[in-house]
Short mmCIF file of C-alpha atoms in Angstrom, two decimals:
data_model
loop_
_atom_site.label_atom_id
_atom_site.label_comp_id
_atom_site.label_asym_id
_atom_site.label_seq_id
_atom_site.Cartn_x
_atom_site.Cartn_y
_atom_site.Cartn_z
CA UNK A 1 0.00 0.00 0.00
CA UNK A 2 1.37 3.66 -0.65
CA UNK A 3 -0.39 6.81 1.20
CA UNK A 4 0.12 10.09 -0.70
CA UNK A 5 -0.35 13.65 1.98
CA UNK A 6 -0.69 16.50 -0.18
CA UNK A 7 -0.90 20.36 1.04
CA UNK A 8 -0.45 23.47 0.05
CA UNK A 9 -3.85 24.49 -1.74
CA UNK A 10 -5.73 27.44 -0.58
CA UNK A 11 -7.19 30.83 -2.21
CA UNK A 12 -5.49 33.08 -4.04
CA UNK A 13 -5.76 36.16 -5.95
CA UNK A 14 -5.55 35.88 -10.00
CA UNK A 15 -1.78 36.05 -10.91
CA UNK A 16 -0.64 34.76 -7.75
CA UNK A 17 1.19 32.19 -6.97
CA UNK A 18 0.90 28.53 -4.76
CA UNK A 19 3.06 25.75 -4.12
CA UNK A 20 1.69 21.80 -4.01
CA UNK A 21 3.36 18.88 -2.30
CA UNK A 22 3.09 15.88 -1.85
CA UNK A 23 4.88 13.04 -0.21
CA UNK A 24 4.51 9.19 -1.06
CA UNK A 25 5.13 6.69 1.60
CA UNK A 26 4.32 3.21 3.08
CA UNK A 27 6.06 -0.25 0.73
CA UNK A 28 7.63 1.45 -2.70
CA UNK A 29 10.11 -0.72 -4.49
CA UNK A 30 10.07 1.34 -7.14
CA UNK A 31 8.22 4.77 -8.47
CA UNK A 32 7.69 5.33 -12.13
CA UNK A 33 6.24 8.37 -12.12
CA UNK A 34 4.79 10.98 -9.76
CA UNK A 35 2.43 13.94 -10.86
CA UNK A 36 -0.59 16.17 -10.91
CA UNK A 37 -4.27 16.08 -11.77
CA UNK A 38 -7.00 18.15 -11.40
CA UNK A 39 -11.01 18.18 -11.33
CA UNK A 40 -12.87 21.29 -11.62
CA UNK A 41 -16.65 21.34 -10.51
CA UNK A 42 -18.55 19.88 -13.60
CA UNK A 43 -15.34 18.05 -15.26
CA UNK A 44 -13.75 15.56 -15.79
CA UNK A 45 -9.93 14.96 -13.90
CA UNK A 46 -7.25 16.00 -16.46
CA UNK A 47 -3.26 15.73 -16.15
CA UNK A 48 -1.98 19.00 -14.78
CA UNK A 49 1.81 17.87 -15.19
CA UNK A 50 4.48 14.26 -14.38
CA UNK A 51 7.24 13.39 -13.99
CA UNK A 52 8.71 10.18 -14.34
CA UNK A 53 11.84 8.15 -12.48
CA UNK A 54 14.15 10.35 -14.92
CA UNK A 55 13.26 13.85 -14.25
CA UNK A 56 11.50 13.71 -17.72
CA UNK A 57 8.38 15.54 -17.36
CA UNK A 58 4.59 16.15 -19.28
CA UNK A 59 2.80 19.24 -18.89
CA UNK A 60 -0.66 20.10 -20.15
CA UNK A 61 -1.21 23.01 -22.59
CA UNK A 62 -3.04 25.16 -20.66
CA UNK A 63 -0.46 25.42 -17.69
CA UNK A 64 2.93 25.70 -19.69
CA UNK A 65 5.09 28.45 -18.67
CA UNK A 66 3.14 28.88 -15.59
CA UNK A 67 3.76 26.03 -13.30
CA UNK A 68 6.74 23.36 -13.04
CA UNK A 69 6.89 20.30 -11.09
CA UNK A 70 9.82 18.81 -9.21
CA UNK A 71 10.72 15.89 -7.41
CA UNK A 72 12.89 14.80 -4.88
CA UNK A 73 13.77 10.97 -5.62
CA UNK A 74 15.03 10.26 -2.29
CA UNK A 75 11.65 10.95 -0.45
CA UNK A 76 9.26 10.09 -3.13
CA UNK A 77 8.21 14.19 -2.72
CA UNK A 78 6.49 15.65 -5.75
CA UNK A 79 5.82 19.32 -5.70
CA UNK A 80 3.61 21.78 -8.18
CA UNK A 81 4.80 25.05 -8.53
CA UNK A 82 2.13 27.22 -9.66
CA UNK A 83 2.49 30.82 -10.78
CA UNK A 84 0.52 33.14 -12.89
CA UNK A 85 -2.67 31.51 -11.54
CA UNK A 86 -5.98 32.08 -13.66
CA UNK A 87 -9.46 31.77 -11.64
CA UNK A 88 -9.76 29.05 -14.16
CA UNK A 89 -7.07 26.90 -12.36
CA UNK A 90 -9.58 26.67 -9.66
CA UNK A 91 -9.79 22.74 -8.93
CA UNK A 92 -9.44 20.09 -6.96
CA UNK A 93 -5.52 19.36 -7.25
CA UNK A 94 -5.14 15.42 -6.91
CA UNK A 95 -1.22 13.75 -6.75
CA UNK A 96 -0.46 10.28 -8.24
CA UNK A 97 1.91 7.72 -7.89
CA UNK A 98 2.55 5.04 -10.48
CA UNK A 99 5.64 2.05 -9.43
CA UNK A 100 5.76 -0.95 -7.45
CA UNK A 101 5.65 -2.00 -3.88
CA UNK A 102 7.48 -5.36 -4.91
CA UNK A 103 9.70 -6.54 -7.25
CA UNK A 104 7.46 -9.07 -8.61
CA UNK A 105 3.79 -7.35 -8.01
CA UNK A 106 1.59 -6.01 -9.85
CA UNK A 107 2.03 -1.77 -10.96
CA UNK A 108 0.56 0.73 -8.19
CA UNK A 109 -1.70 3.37 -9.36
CA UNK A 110 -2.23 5.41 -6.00
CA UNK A 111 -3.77 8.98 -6.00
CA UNK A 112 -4.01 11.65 -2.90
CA UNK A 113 -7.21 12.88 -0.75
CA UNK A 114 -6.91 15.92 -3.21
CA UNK A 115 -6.61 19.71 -2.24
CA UNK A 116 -8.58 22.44 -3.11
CA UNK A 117 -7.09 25.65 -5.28
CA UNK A 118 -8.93 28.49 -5.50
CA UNK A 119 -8.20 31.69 -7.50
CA UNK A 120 -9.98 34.36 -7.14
CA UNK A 121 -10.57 37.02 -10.20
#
């Protein structure tokens, strides 16, 4: 099993900024990739932005040039940096892990309690 603790969401004003974390613990054997998604009220969840073992990472279009995400290997940490924020960022902000809590088990596919972004206009 693998818990994922995210903070860092609150309100904020249009073109301010916020920083997501989140931190992956309990059996890992290995991660594969860490990252971001996001529901807004009436949508579907969406990729925000990953990032896999490598450092390579994914972003969507809509968020380029505003936010980055970063990882620390060591502690299975994934953070969001999110700057420029548009009152259409508002969402739910949910963190995902994809790896393995064995070497011969099956792939993980744990995701966070999700935290709530708001920015106001």
């Amino acid at each position: 099993q693998v818990q994922l603790v995210e903070s860092g969401g609150g309100l904020v004003q249009a073109g301010g900024s916020l920083r997501l974390s989140c931190a992956a613990s309990g059996s890992i054997f290995a991660t594969v990739a860490m990252g971001w998604y996001r529901q807004a009220p009436g949508n579907q969840r969406e990729l925000v932005a990953t990032v896999n073992r490598g450092g390579a990472t994914d972003y969507a279009d809509s968020i380029k040039g505003r936010f980055t995400i970063s990882r620390l290997n060591a502690q299975n940490t994934v953070y969001l940096k999110m700057d420029s924020l548009k009152p259409e960022d508002t969402a739910v902000y949910y963190c995902n892990f994809r790896g393995y809590s064995n070497y011969d088990g099956p792939p993980l596919d744990a995701w966070g309690q999700g935290t709530l972004v708001t920015v106001s206009a």
